[in-house]
Amino acid sequence: VQLVTAEETLQPPKLVDLAISARSSRSFSLARLVTGRQREAGGVGAIVRSTSGADIVVEGTVSYDTRVLKGVASEVGARRPERDWLLGPAAFASSTDDVFLLNPGGEAASVSIELWFGEDEPRRPAPLRNVEVRPGARTSVRLQDWTNGKPVVAAVSSDVPIVVARTASTPSDVATIMGLPVATRSEQ
């Protein structure tokens, strides 16, 4: 298990070569392994790889208890990085709305986010175009300045494969969703 922050990829010694028996599960608390800004919402991502070649399913559960966010969010991880993703709204009437971009690869990613408001033409605000995500890093992009609490679909496109998730909160809850990979025209 590698941890990915905005600045670096970390390999905690306690998260190397972990044995998990077939038809079983195992939990790991990352709370003791992250500090400072990494403890903020979206401050750290995880890359989990099977070293034996066995198929695995990874679920992340995050508990929030801060001045701004309170609640628990749980989501199954992405199967692999992709270039194009769709993210539905994580919550309705949200007061916060963020997209998290994780670049597990070895080269920088240039990412653009398009917002779909239903019947209206998609919006492409300049700050959501050509967002750079360093190799082996994770960054967050704030959407609430454009979504204003409305349920909006976010279409994410990158020049290299990445993984995306979205987190939103209301005054009483928090929700996280993984993106849905989208096949490009050349793959159809």
Coordinates of C-alpha atoms in Angstrom, one line a residue:
V1 CA 0.0 0.0 0.0
Q2 CA 1.5 3.3 -1.1
L3 CA 0.1 6.7 0.2
V4 CA -0.1 9.6 -2.2
T5 CA -0.2 13.2 -1.1
A6 CA 0.0 16.5 -3.0
E7 CA 3.8 16.5 -2.6
E8 CA 4.9 12.9 -2.7
T9 CA 4.3 9.1 -2.7
L10 CA 5.1 7.5 0.6
Q11 CA 5.8 3.8 1.3
P12 CA 5.2 3.2 5.0
P13 CA 7.2 0.1 6.1
K14 CA 4.2 -1.3 8.0
L15 CA 2.2 -1.4 4.7
V16 CA 4.6 -3.6 2.7
D17 CA 4.0 -7.3 1.9
L18 CA 0.8 -7.6 3.8
A19 CA -0.7 -11.1 3.9
I20 CA -4.4 -11.5 3.2
S21 CA -5.8 -15.0 3.1
A22 CA -8.2 -16.0 0.3
R23 CA -11.9 -15.3 1.0
S24 CA -11.0 -12.9 3.9
S25 CA -10.6 -9.3 4.5
R26 CA -8.1 -7.1 6.4
S27 CA -8.4 -3.5 7.7
F28 CA -5.7 -0.9 8.0
S29 CA -5.9 2.4 9.8
L30 CA -4.0 5.1 8.1
A31 CA -4.7 7.7 10.8
R32 CA -1.4 7.1 12.6
L33 CA 0.5 7.2 9.3
V34 CA -0.6 10.7 8.1
T35 CA 0.0 14.1 9.7
G36 CA -0.6 17.8 9.1
R37 CA -2.4 18.7 5.9
Q38 CA -2.6 15.0 4.9
R39 CA -5.2 14.6 7.6
E40 CA -7.5 17.1 5.9
A41 CA -10.3 15.9 3.6
G42 CA -8.8 14.5 0.5
G43 CA -5.2 14.9 1.8
V44 CA -4.1 11.4 1.1
G45 CA -4.9 8.7 -1.5
A46 CA -3.9 5.1 -1.5
I47 CA -2.5 2.8 -4.2
V48 CA -3.0 -0.8 -3.4
R49 CA -1.3 -3.5 -5.5
S50 CA -1.3 -7.3 -5.2
T51 CA 2.2 -8.6 -5.3
S52 CA 1.1 -12.2 -5.9
G53 CA -1.1 -11.5 -8.9
A54 CA -4.3 -12.4 -6.9
D55 CA -7.4 -10.3 -7.6
I56 CA -8.3 -7.9 -4.7
V57 CA -11.1 -5.5 -3.9
V58 CA -10.2 -2.4 -2.0
E59 CA -12.7 -0.3 -0.1
G60 CA -11.9 3.0 1.6
T61 CA -13.8 4.3 4.6
V62 CA -13.2 7.8 5.9
S63 CA -14.6 9.3 9.1
Y64 CA -14.8 13.1 9.3
D65 CA -15.2 15.0 12.5
T66 CA -14.0 18.5 11.9
R67 CA -15.5 22.0 12.2
V68 CA -16.6 21.8 8.5
L69 CA -17.2 18.1 7.9
K70 CA -18.9 15.4 10.0
G71 CA -19.8 12.0 8.8
V72 CA -18.5 8.7 7.3
A73 CA -18.0 8.0 3.6
S74 CA -17.2 4.6 2.1
E75 CA -16.4 3.7 -1.5
V76 CA -14.8 0.9 -3.5
G77 CA -11.6 1.9 -5.2
A78 CA -11.0 2.2 -9.0
R79 CA -9.8 -0.9 -10.8
R80 CA -7.1 0.9 -12.8
P81 CA -6.2 4.4 -14.0
E82 CA -7.9 5.8 -17.1
R83 CA -7.9 9.0 -19.2
D84 CA -11.6 9.8 -19.1
W85 CA -14.0 9.8 -16.2
L86 CA -17.5 10.8 -15.3
L87 CA -18.4 11.9 -11.7
G88 CA -22.0 12.3 -10.7
P89 CA -22.9 14.6 -7.8
A90 CA -21.7 13.2 -4.5
A91 CA -24.4 15.0 -2.6
F92 CA -27.4 17.2 -3.3
A93 CA -27.5 20.8 -2.0
S94 CA -23.8 20.4 -1.0
S95 CA -21.9 23.1 0.8
T96 CA -18.5 21.7 -0.3
D97 CA -17.8 19.9 -3.6
D98 CA -14.3 18.7 -4.5
V99 CA -12.8 16.5 -7.2
F100 CA -9.6 14.6 -6.2
L101 CA -7.1 13.7 -9.0
L102 CA -4.5 11.0 -8.3
N103 CA -1.7 10.4 -10.8
P104 CA -0.1 7.0 -10.1
G105 CA 2.1 7.3 -13.2
G106 CA 5.6 8.5 -13.9
E107 CA 4.8 11.6 -15.9
A108 CA 2.8 14.8 -15.2
A109 CA -0.9 14.8 -16.1
S110 CA -2.7 17.7 -17.7
V111 CA -6.4 17.4 -16.6
S112 CA -9.5 19.3 -17.6
I113 CA -12.9 19.2 -16.0
E114 CA -16.1 20.0 -17.8
L115 CA -19.4 20.6 -15.8
W116 CA -22.7 19.3 -17.1
F117 CA -25.8 21.1 -15.8
G118 CA -28.4 19.0 -17.6
E119 CA -30.1 21.0 -20.5
D120 CA -27.5 23.7 -20.6
E121 CA -24.3 23.6 -22.6
P122 CA -21.3 22.2 -20.6
R123 CA -19.3 24.7 -18.8
R124 CA -15.5 24.8 -19.0
P125 CA -14.3 27.4 -16.5
A126 CA -10.7 28.4 -17.1
P127 CA -9.4 27.3 -13.6
L128 CA -10.7 23.8 -14.4
R129 CA -8.7 23.5 -17.6
N130 CA -5.1 22.2 -17.8
V131 CA -4.8 21.4 -14.1
E132 CA -1.4 19.8 -13.6
V133 CA -1.0 16.7 -11.4
R134 CA 2.6 15.8 -10.7
P135 CA 3.7 12.2 -11.2
G136 CA 3.0 10.1 -8.1
A137 CA 0.9 12.9 -6.5
R138 CA -2.7 13.8 -5.7
T139 CA -4.4 17.2 -6.0
S140 CA -7.9 18.5 -5.2
V141 CA -10.0 20.8 -7.3
R142 CA -12.7 22.8 -5.7
L143 CA -16.0 22.8 -7.7
Q144 CA -18.5 24.5 -5.4
D145 CA -17.7 28.0 -6.9
W146 CA -19.4 26.7 -10.1
T147 CA -21.8 24.1 -8.8
N148 CA -23.4 26.3 -6.0
G149 CA -24.8 23.2 -4.4
K150 CA -26.6 22.0 -7.5
P151 CA -26.3 18.4 -8.7
V152 CA -23.8 18.7 -11.6
V153 CA -22.0 15.9 -13.5
A154 CA -18.2 16.5 -13.8
A155 CA -16.5 15.0 -16.9
V156 CA -12.7 14.6 -16.4
S157 CA -10.2 14.2 -19.2
S158 CA -6.5 13.7 -18.8
D159 CA -3.6 13.2 -21.2
V160 CA -2.3 10.3 -19.1
P161 CA -4.2 7.7 -17.0
I162 CA -5.3 9.0 -13.6
V163 CA -7.9 8.0 -10.9
V164 CA -10.6 10.4 -9.8
A165 CA -13.0 10.7 -6.9
R166 CA -15.5 13.4 -5.7
T167 CA -16.4 14.4 -2.2
A168 CA -19.2 16.7 -1.1
S169 CA -20.7 17.6 2.2
T170 CA -24.0 19.1 3.5
P171 CA -24.5 20.6 6.9
S172 CA -25.4 17.1 8.2
D173 CA -23.4 14.6 6.1
V174 CA -20.5 13.8 3.8
A175 CA -20.3 11.6 0.7
T176 CA -17.6 10.3 -1.6
I177 CA -17.9 8.6 -5.0
M178 CA -15.4 7.1 -7.3
G179 CA -15.4 8.2 -10.9
L180 CA -16.8 5.9 -13.7
P181 CA -14.3 5.3 -16.4
V182 CA -15.5 6.3 -19.9
A183 CA -14.4 4.5 -23.1
T184 CA -13.0 7.0 -25.6
R185 CA -14.2 6.9 -29.2
S186 CA -11.0 5.1 -30.3
E187 CA -11.7 2.3 -27.7
Q188 CA -15.3 1.7 -28.8

